[in-house]
Structure formats: structure tokens, C-alpha cells
XYZ file of C-alpha atoms in Angstrom:
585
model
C -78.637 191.560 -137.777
C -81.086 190.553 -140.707
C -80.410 191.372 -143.978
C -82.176 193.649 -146.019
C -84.292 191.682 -148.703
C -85.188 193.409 -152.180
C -88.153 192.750 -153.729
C -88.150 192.332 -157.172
C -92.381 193.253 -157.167
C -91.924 196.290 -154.300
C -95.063 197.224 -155.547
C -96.882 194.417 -154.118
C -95.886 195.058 -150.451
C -95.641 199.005 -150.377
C -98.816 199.496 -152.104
C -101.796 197.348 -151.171
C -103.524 199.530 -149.221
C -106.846 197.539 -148.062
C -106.872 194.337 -150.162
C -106.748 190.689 -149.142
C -103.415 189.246 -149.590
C -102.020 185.601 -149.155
C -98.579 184.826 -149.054
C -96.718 181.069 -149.360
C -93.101 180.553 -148.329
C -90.419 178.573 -149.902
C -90.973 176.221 -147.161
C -94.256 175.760 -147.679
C -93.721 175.033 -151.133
C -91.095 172.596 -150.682
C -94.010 170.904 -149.069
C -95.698 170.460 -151.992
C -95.005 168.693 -155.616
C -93.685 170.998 -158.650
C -97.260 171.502 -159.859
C -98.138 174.955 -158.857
C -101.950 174.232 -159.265
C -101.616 171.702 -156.813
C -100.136 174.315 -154.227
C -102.124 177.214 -155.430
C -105.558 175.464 -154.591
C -104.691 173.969 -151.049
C -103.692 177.130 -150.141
C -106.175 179.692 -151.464
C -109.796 179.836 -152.477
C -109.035 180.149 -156.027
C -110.783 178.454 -158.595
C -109.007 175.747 -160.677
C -110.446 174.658 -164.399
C -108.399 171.800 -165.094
C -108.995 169.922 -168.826
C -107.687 166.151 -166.669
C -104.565 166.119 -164.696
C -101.612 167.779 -165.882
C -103.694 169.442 -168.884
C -104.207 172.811 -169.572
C -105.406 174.779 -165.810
C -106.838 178.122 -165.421
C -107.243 180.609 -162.400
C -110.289 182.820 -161.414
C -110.512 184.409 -158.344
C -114.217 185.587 -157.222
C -116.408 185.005 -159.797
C -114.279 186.255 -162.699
C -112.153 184.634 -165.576
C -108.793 182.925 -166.065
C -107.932 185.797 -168.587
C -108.993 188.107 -165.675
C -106.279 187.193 -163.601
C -102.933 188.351 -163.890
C -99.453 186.339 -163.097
C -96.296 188.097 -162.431
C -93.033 186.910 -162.465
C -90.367 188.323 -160.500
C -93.176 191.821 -161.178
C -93.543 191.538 -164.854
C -96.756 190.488 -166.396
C -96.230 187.231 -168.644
C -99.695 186.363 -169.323
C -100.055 185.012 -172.797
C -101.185 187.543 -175.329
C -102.754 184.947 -177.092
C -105.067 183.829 -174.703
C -104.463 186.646 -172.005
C -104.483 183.605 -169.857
C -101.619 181.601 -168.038
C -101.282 177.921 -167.961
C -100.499 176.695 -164.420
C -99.460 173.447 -165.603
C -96.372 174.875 -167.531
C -95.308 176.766 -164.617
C -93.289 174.743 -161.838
C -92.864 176.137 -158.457
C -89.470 174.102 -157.478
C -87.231 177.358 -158.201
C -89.198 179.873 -156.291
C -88.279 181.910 -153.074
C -91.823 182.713 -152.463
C -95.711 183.165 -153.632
C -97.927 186.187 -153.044
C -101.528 185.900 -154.055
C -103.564 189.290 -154.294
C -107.353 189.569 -153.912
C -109.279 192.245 -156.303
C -108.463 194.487 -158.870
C -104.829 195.408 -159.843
C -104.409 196.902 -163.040
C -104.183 200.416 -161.662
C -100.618 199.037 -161.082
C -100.488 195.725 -163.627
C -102.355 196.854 -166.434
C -104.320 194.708 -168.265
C -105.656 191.835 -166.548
C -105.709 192.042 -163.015
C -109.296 192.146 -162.984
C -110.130 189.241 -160.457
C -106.878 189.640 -158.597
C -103.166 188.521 -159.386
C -100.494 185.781 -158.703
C -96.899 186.656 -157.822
C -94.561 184.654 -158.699
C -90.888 185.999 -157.143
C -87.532 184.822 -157.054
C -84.978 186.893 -154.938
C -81.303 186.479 -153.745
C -80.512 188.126 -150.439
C -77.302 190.354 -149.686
C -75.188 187.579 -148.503
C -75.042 183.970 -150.090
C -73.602 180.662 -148.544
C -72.659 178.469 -151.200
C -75.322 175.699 -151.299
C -76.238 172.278 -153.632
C -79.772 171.319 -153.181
C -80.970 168.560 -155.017
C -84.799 167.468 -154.756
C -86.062 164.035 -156.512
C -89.716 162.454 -156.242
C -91.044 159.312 -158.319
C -95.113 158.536 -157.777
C -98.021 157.259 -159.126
C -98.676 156.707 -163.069
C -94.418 156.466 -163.569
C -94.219 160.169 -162.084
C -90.355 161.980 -161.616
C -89.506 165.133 -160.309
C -86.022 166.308 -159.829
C -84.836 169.507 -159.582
C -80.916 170.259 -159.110
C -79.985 174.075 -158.255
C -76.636 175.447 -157.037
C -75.880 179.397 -155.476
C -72.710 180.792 -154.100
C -71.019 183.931 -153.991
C -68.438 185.584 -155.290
C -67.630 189.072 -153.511
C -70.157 191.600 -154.938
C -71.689 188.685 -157.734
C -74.298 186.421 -156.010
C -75.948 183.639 -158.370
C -78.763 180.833 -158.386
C -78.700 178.639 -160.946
C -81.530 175.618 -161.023
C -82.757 172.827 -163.395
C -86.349 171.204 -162.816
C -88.069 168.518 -164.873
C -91.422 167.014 -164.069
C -92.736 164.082 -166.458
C -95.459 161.137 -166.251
C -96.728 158.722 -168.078
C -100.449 160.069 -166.439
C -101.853 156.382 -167.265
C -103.997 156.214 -164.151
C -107.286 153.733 -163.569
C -109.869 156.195 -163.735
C -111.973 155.515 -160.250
C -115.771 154.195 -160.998
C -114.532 153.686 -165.034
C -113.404 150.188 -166.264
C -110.572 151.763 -168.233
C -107.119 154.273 -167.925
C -106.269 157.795 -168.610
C -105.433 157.491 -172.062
C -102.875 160.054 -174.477
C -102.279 161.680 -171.241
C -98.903 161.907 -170.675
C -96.457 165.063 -170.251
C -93.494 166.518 -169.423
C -91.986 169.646 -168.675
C -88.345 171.143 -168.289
C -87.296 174.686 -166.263
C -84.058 176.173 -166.303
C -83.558 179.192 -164.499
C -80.850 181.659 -163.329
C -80.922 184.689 -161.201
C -77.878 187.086 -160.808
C -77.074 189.967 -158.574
C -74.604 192.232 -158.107
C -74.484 194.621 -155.649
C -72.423 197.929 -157.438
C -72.396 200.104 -154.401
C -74.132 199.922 -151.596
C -77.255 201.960 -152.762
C -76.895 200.718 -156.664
C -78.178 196.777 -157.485
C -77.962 194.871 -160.672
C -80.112 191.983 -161.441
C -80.811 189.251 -164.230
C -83.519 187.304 -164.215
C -84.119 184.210 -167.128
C -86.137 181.219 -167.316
C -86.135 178.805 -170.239
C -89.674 176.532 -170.198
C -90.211 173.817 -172.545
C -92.085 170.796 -172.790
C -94.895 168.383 -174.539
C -98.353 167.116 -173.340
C -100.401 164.807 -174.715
C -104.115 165.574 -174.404
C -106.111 163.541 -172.516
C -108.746 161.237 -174.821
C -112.407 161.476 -173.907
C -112.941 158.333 -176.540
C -110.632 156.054 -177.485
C -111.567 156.518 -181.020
C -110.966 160.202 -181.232
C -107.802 161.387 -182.535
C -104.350 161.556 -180.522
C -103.551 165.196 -180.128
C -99.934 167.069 -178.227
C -99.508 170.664 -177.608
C -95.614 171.560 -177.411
C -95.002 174.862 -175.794
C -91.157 177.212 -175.415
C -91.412 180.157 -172.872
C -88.743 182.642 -172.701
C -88.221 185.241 -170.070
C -85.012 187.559 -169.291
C -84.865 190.464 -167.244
C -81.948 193.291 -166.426
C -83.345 194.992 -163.089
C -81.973 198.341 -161.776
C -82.837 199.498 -158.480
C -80.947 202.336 -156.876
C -81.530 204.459 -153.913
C -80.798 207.221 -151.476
C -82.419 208.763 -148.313
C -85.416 209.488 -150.276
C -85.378 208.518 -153.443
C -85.469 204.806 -154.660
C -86.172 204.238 -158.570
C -86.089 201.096 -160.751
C -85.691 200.067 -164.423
C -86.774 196.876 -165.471
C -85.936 195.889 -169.304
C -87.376 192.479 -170.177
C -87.957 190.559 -173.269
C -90.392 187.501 -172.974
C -91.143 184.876 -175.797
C -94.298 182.659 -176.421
C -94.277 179.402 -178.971
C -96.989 176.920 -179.244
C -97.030 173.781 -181.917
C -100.310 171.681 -181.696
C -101.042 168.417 -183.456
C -104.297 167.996 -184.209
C -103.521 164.308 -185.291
C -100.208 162.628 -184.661
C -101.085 160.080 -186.913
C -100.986 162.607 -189.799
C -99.090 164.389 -188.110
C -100.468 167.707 -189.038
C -100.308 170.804 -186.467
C -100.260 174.749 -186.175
C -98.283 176.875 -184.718
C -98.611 180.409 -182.730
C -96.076 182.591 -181.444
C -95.358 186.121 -179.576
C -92.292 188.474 -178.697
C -93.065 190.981 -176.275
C -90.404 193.453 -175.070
C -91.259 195.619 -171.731
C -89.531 198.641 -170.191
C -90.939 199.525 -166.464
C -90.054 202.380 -165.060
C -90.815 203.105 -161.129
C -89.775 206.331 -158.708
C -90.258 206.475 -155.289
C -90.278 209.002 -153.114
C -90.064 208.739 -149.257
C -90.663 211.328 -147.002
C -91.676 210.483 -142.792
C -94.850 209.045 -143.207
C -95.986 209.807 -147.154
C -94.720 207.993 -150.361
C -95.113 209.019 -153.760
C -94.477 206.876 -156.548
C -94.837 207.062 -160.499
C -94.357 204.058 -163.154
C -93.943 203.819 -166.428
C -94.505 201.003 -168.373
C -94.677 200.217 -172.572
C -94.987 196.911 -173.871
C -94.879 195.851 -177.604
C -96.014 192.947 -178.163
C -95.626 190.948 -181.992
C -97.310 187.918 -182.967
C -97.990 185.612 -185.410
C -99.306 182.090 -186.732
C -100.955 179.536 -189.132
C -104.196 180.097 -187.397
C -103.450 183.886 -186.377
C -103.702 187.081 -188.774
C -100.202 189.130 -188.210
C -100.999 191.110 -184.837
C -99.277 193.924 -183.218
C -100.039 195.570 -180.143
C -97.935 199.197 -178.163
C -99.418 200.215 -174.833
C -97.710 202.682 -172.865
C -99.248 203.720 -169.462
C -98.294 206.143 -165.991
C -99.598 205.396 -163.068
C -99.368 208.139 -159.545
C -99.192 206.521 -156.217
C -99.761 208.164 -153.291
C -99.608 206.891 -150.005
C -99.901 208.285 -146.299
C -99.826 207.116 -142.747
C -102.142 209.643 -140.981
C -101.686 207.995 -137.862
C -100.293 205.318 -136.168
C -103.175 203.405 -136.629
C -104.441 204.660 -139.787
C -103.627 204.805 -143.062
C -104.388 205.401 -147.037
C -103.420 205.430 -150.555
C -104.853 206.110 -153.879
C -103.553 205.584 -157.267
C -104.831 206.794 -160.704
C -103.452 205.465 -163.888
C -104.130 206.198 -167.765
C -103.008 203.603 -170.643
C -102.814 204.680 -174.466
C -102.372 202.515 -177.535
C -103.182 202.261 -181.251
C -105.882 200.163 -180.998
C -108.613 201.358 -178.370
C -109.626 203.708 -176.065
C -108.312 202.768 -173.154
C -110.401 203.660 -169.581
C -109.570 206.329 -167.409
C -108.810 204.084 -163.786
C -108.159 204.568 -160.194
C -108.361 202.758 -156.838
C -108.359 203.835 -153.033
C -107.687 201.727 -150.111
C -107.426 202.761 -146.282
C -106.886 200.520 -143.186
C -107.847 201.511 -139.851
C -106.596 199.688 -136.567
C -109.378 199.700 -133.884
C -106.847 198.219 -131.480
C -103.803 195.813 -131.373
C -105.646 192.957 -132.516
C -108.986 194.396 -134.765
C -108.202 196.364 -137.961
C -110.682 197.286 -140.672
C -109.859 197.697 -144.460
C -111.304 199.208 -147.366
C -110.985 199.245 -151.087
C -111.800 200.328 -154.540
C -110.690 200.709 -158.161
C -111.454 200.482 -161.442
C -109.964 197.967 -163.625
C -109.766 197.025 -167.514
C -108.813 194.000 -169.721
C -107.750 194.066 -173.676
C -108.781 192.122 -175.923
C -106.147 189.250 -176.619
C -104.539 188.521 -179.778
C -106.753 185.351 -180.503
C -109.752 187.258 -179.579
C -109.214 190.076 -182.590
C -107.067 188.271 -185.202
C -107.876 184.255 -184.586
C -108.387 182.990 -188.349
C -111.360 180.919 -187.688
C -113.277 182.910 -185.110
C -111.701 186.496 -184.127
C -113.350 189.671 -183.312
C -111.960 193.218 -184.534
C -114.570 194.309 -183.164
C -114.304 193.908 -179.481
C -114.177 196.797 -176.984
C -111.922 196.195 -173.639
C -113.335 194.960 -170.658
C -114.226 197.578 -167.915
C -114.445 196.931 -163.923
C -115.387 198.137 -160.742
C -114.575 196.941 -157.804
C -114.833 196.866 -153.780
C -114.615 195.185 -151.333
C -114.431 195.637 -147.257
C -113.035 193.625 -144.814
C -112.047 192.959 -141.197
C -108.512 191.224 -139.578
C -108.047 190.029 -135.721
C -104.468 189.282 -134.573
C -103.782 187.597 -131.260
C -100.993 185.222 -130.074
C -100.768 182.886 -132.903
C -104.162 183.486 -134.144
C -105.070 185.063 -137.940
C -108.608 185.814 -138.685
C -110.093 187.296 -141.950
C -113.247 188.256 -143.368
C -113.771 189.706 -146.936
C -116.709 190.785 -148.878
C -116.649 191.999 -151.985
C -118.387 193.064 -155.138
C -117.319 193.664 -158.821
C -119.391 194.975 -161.523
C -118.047 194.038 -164.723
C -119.028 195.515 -168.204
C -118.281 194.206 -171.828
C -116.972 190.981 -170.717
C -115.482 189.128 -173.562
C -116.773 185.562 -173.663
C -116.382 182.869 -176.156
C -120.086 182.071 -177.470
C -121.444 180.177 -180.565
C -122.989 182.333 -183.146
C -126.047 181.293 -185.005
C -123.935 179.522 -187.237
C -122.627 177.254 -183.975
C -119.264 179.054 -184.586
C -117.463 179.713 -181.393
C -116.591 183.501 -181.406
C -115.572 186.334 -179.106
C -118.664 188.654 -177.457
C -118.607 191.470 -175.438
C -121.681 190.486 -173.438
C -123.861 192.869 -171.280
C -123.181 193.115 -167.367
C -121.716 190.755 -165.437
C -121.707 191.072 -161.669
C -120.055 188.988 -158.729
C -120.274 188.991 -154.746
C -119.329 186.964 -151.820
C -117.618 186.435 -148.725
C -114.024 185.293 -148.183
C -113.458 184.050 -144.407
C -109.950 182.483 -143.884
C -108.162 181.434 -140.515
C -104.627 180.619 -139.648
C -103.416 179.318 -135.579
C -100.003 178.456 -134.863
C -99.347 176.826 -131.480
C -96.583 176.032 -129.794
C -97.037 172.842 -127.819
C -93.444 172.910 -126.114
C -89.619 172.857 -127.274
C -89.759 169.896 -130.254
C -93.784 170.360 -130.685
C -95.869 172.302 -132.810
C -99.058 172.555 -134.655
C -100.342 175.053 -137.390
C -104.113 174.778 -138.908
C -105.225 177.253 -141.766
C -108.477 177.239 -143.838
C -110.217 179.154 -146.438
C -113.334 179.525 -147.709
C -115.382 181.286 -150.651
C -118.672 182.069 -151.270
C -118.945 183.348 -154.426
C -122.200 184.286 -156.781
C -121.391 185.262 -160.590
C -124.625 186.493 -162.578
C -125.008 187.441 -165.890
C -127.201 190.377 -165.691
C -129.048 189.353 -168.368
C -130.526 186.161 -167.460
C -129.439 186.221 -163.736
C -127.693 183.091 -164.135
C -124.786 181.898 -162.688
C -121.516 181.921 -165.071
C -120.401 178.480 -166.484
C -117.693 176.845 -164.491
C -117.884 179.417 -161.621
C -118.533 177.324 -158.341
C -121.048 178.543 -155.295
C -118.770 177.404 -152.457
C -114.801 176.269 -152.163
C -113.067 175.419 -149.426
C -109.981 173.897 -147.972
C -108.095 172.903 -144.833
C -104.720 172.417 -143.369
C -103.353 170.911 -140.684
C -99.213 170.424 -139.804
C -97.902 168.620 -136.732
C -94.263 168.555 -136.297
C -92.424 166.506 -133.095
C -88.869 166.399 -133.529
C -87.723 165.532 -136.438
C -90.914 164.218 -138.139
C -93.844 165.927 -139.701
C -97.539 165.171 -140.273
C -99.858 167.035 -142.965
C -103.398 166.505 -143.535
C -105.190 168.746 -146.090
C -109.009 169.050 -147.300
C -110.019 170.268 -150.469
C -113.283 171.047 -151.565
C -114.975 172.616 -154.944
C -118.805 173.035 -155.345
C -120.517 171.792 -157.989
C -120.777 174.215 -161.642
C -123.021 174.770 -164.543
C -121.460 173.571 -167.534
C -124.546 174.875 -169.879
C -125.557 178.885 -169.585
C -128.827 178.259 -168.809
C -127.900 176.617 -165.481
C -129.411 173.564 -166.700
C -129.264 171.336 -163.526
C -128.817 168.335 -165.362
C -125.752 169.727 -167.084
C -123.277 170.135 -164.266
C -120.212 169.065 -163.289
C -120.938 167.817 -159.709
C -119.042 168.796 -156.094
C -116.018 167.039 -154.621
C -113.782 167.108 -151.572
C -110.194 165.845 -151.405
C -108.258 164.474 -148.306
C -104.644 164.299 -148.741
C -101.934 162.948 -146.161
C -98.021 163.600 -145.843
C -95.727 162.815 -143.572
C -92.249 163.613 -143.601
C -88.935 163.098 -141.585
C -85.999 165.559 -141.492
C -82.106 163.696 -141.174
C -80.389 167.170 -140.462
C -77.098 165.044 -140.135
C -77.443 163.274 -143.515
C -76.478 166.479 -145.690
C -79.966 167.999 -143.744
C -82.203 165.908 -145.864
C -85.717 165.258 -145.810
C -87.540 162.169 -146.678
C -91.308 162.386 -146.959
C -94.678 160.508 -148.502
C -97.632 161.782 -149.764
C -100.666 160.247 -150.396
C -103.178 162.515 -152.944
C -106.786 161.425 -152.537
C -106.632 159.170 -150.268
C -110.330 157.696 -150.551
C -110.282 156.595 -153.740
C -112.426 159.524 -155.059
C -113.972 159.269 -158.243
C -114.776 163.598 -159.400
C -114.154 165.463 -162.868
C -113.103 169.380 -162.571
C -114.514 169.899 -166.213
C -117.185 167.517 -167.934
C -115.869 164.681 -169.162
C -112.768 165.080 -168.131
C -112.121 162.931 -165.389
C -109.463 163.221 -162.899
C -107.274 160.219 -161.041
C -107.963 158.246 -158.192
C -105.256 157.616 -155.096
C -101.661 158.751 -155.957
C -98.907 158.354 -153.668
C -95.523 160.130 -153.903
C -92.110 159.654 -152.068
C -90.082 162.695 -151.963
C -86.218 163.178 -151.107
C -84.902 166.874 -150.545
C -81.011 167.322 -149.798
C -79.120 170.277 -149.068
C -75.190 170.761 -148.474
């Protein structure tokens, strides 16, 4: 007998009716270091804008913007209000039971955002809970450490996880091709985290999730003469989750209050900085009914959000919003949903939206999906009420989106092909003026396309042998309607490649990572571009399931030498090797 798992983002596996989806296991990122940029883009065809390792990172999926994609943790949305983005290099992936990435539009669900598509990020304790220590250390390249400590046990109905992660580096690496080192670049960031459960009754479940992020970067120099700058950021999140059910009724209440704080020092030698920050409290409500093969649901969701700063106007923001979900399995092989929501606040008038997806199985192994919606994105708090550049004037951002695709399942074999297409209207863009003063635009239309193939074979060799190989790839084309150019920092082609051979005890990884080369300049001046690389990494790893089932392993990041920039000027390091030590007992 399995037990039954509860999701704390149901929403993502009930209801996702005809759209690509990726998911990542714990084990697979164990695999990897704490960084989840590093995971996110060996295992998905997302886009990564990196400012030099370790600095600020951004994700796009297809074409869009990093303030077009939505994170979730544990199903709340904690994209900044600020920015409306999420830095993936504050976020460590060490105290994580799992990662689901989904393709497309989303904010007939999320809300505001989930334009391009959205990243889960979940954290769940199951029914029953041996008590466990697991304690995971790594020192690399350029004075690296990771260590994370966590502990969970049980207590009758009260099940816990408690964890503590810390990444730092001194990020002083010999810059391939460059007679000189990575300079002002070093960081460090701290996680603690908790996640309680207790079961009341059999059908009644209380949860608390909290994490507690802090930490300090130094900003990579481009010049040694230019000024030594460090951004200090503390993240808040809490959660009480209530899910209850019966035969055919489950609802949810999810109360959360999330904090934002960021200090920046624009000089450390005169020490002089400014300093942003947000409260944002959240009530989700979500009712599901169950009966043979349809589903209702209805959420409800408001979100206030407060914030305020040296170099931000006094901004408040209240949007409440329903969403209907309805969902049927016509047969056994096909099936549909649609959802509509409406959003109101204060501020604008928010778009009516909807979406519709259907999946069709031809046969055991050939299905065919479908979907559409329409999706929106607010403004952001720095976009209206920034001091030196905001817009009041800004309207939301309006979507609409499809896409169409095609899955074949055979004995160990996973093949997928996705096209779609997303029209996007009153994009908001950061642009100089006339004056050369960068400010927020709604520019005209904006329209993307391509084609996402992605494979995935597992093969059993014999008893102690196996083998797993998985690639993605994107094609993706980004115009602005107006010029038919190509969006800044919106690559043509990525790619990458797995491949995982375990005999025994022992483990061998190779991965491939590739990014096209982007415009830096909106005229798609071809001399202005930041030019195409491809990665080769290498791990192998040994498992001592006697010695407190431990796992020793090395990795070895760019292992030619590879000299490549993921934004201008911003150059990124050479060969970096890593020795990792996971216990558990």
C-alpha cells in the first residue's frame, strides 16, 4: 500500500488540461548544486538572463518575459511586486520535494503573471514519516560551500521537516580568453525552512509552511574602476493550509503572509544605498466538487499587497478574483476542461479571461492535446510608482494563447512535440525616452511562435544496469509587430541533453547545454549580440548504502574551458569542479 500524497498546488495536476508540463524529482535535484538556475536550464528549454554567475537570473519561457512568468511556492504566487519578477539566484532548491514546470498561459488559475508559463516550486510531507537526519555538504571552485542540514520525524498525528541551507563563494574565477578575475563578485545566501502537518481526522489536514531567505551579493565589476556595489535581500513566507474532504467534496483555505526587503549600495566606499520593501497578505480559497467522471471547482483569491521605499512613491495594491473550473472525462480516451476567471481591483480594469484544453488518446501510445486561454499581467509596483522613472499610466498586459501538441508512450520511451503561438498586447517594456531616461511603455503587439520537441528513454540494461537519456529543444521567434524584429535577449534556438548511466553502486552523468545567440540592441543590430554557446558538464557519483547510505560524487561544470557571456559584458566562468557528500540516517 502507497500512501496518499497531498499536493499543496492540486491545481497543477487536476487541472492542466492540454498543456506541456515538465516535472523534476527530489532525486533529480539532489543531482544537482543548490542553484536552481543551474537545474532549471539542464532540464527545460527555458531561457536564463543571468547578469555573471550567481547575479541576478531571470526566466522566460517562449518568447516572453521574466515578469511574464510566474513562480509558486508550495501554490502561492511570490513573485516580487516590485519587479513582478523572481530572482532564481535567491531561491535554493536543497529543501524541495519536487519541481513542476508548466508551459503557456496560467493566470486563468495564477493571476497575474503566468503569461509565458509558470514554475512550481512544492514542498510536501507524506502521511507517514520515518525519522531521518540528512546532511548534504559540497566545497568547489572559486572557495564554493554548500551545506544543507534538515531533520523530520513524527510524532503521532504531528509530522515535521525542518532544514537549514547556506550556499556562499568567493566567485573570484579567471575569466577564460581575459587576462584578469571575476571581480566584486562574491555572494552568499542562507534558507531556513519548516513544514508542519497534522493530520486532525482522517478527512481534515493542517499545514504550515515558512521559509526565512536572506543573504548579500556583490555585483560583478565590468571595470575595475567602476564603483563596488551589494544588493542585500530578506524574503519571508508563512502559510496555514486547510484541506478537508469527503466523498465529493474537497475544499482548501490557504492564509499566507509573504515579505519582500531589498538594501542596495550603490557605493560601499560611501557607503550610501536604498532600500525597497513589500508585505503582501493572501487568502485562497478552492472547492472541489467530484462527481464519476466531472469536477467542478471554484477559487477565490485576494491579495493586498503594501509597499514602500527611498526610491518608491507609497504603493498599494487589492485584487480579488473567482475563477470556475470545469472538467469532464467524456470518454476513456477523451477528455476536457475550461475555466473562466474575472479579477477586480482599485486600480484598472482588469480583462475578462478564459482557457480550454482537451486531450484525445488515438491509442495506448499516441495522444493529441489542445489548448487556449487568455492571460493578463499588472503593472508592478516599480513600473507605476518608481521615483526616477515610473509610469501611472500603464494599462495591464493582455494575452492570447495556443498551442497544440502531440505525446507517444511506449516501453520506456517519452516523446513530445509542441507548437505554440501567443499574441501579446500592451507589453510593458523598459525603453529610454527622448530624454535617454529609462521608463516603462506599453508597446504595440508583440507576437511569439515555435516548436518545443523533447524526448525522454529509460532502459533497463539488466539487474545493477541502467541508462536514461532526455533532451529538449526550442525554437522560438519573438517579433515586435512593429518593426518585425526579434525581442532583445530572446534566443532563436536552445537546447540541452542528458545522459545517466548507473552500474551498481556508481553513477555517470553527462549533460549538454546550449543557448543561441541574442540581440542585445532593438534593431537586431548584428554587430550588437551576445553570441551562442554550448556547455558539456560531467558527474559521476558513488552510493556507500552501508556508510549511513551516503553518496559521494564530482562534478565538473564546463568542462572545455569555454569562454561565453549570457548578457553583454558580463562574462561567465570557465571550468568549475565540485565534490559533493550527501548522508542520510
Amino acid at each position: 500500500m502507497l500512501d496518499t500524497v497531498y499536493l499543496s498546488d492540486a491545481n497543477l495536476k487536476l487541472f492542466n488540461t492540454g498543456q506541456k508540463q515538465h516535472h523534476i524529482s527530489e532525486k533529480a535535484i539532489a543531482r544537482h548544486n543548490f542553484a536552481l538556475t543551474d537545474l532549471l536550464q539542464r532540464q527545460t528549454p527555458i531561457y536564463f538572463r543571468q547578469n555573471g554567475y550567481g547575479m541576478v537570473s531571470s526566466a522566460a519561457f517562449r518568447g516572453t518575459t521574466a515578469a511574464q512568468t510566474a513562480v509558486l511556492w508550495n501554490g502561492i504566487n511570490i513573485n516580487s511586486a516590485l519587479t513582478g519578477q523572481t530572482d532564481f539566484n535567491t531561491l535554493l532548491t536543497a529543501n524541495l520535494s519536487s519541481i513542476d514546470v508548466k508551459f503557456g498561459g496560467g493566470s486563468n488559475i495564477y493571476g497575474t503573471g503566468a503569461i509565458g508559463g509558470s514554475i512550481h516550486l512544492n514542498q510536501n510531507l507524506s502521511k507517514h514519516v520515518e525519522e531521518q537526519h540528512q546532511f548534504q555538504t559540497a566545497y568547489g571552485s572559486f572557495n564554493t560551500f554548500e551545506t544543507q542540514y534538515a531533520y523530520q520525524n513524527q510524532w503521532k498525528d504531528l509530522k515535521f521537516k525542518l532544514a537549514l541551507v547556506s550556499r556562499q563563494s568567493d566567485n573570484d574565477y579567471e575569466i577564460p580568453e581575459q587576462d584578469r578575475q571575476n571581480q566584486n563578485g562574491q555572494f552568499e545566501m542562507n534558507s531556513l525552512d519548516a513544514v508542519i502537518r497534522y493530520d486532525l481526522s482522517d478527512d481534515n489536514i493542517l499545514s504550515y509552511f515558512s521559509n526565512f531567505t536572506f543573504g548579500k551579493r556583490h555585483f560583478s565589476l565590468i571595470r575595475p574602476t567602476e564603483p563596488r556595489t551589494r544588493y542585500d535581500n530578506i524574503d519571508t513566507r508563512n502559510m496555514i493550509e486547510w484541506q478537508s474532504s469527503s466523498k465529493h467534496i474537497q475544499s482548501k483555505l490557504k492564509l499566507a503572509y509573504l515579505t519582500e526587503q531589498f538594501t542596495f549600495f550603490d557605493n560601499l566606499l560611501r557607503n550610501t544605498s536604498s532600500t525597497s520593501e513589500v508585505a503582501t497578505q493572501v487568502m485562497q480559497y478552492e472547492l472541489l466538487y467530484s462527481l464519476d467522471d466531472i469536477k467542478l471547482k471554484t477559487i477565490l483569491n485576494y491579495q493586498n499587497a503594501q509597499g514602500k521605499g527611498n526610491q518608491l512613491d507609497s504603493a498599494e495594491r487589492d485584487v480579488a478574483g473567482i475563477s470556475l473550473v470545469f472538467q469532464q472525462q467524456l470518454t476513456e480516451q477523451w477528455n476536457y476542461e475550461f475555466t473562466l476567471r474575472q479579477d477586480v481591483n482599485d486600480d484598472f480594469e482588469n480583462p475578462f479571461l478564459f482557457s480550454f484544453g482537451s486531450q484525445y488518446h488515438l491509442t495506448d501510445r499516441w495522444s493529441l492535446r489542445v489548448h487556449a486561454s487568455r492571460n493578463y499581467r499588472l503593472p508592478t509596483f516599480n513600473d507605476m510608482f518608481w521615483v526616477n522613472g515610473g509610469n501611472p499610466d500603464l494599462v495591464p498586459e493582455t494575452a492570447i494563447q495556443t498551442e497544440a501538441g502531440v505525446n507517444f508512450e511506449a516501453k520506456g520511451l517519452h516523446l513530445s512535440l509542441t507548437g505554440f503561438y501567443n499574441d501579446i498586447n500592451d507589453m510593458i517594456r523598459w525603453l529610454p525616452d527622448e530624454f535617454g531616461i529609462w521608463r516603462p511603455q506599453n508597446t504595440d503587439e508583440v507576437v511569439t511562435y515555435g516548436l518545443e520537441p523533447s524526448l525522454r528513454y529509460d532502459y533497463q540494461i539488466s539487474d545493477d544496469q541502467s541508462a536514461r537519456f532526455q533532451a529538449n529543444y526550442g525554437y522560438t521567434v519573438s517579433e515586435d509587430q512593429s518593426t518585425d524584429n526579434q525581442l532583445i535577449y530572446v534566443p532563436f534556438h536552445t537546447a540541452n541533453a542528458k545522459l545517466i548511466y548507473n552500474i551498481n553502486q556508481w553513477d555517470f552523468g553527462l549533460s549538454w547545454l546550449y543557448n543561441g545567440e541574442v540581440f542585445t540592441q532593438t534593431d537586431n543590430n548584428p554587430n550588437r549580440i551576445v553570441e551562442d554557446y554550448a556547455l558539456l558538464d560531467l558527474q559521476i557519483g558513488k552510493r556507500f548504502p552501508i556508510l549511513l547510505n551516503s553518496r559521494l560524487s564530482l562534478r565538473a561544470q564546463n568542462i572545455f574551458d569555454l569562454a561565453y557571456e549570457a548578457v553583454d559584458n558580463r562574462p561567465m566562468p570557465g571550468r568549475a569542479l565540485t565534490i559533493q557528500l550527501l548522508t542520510s540516517f
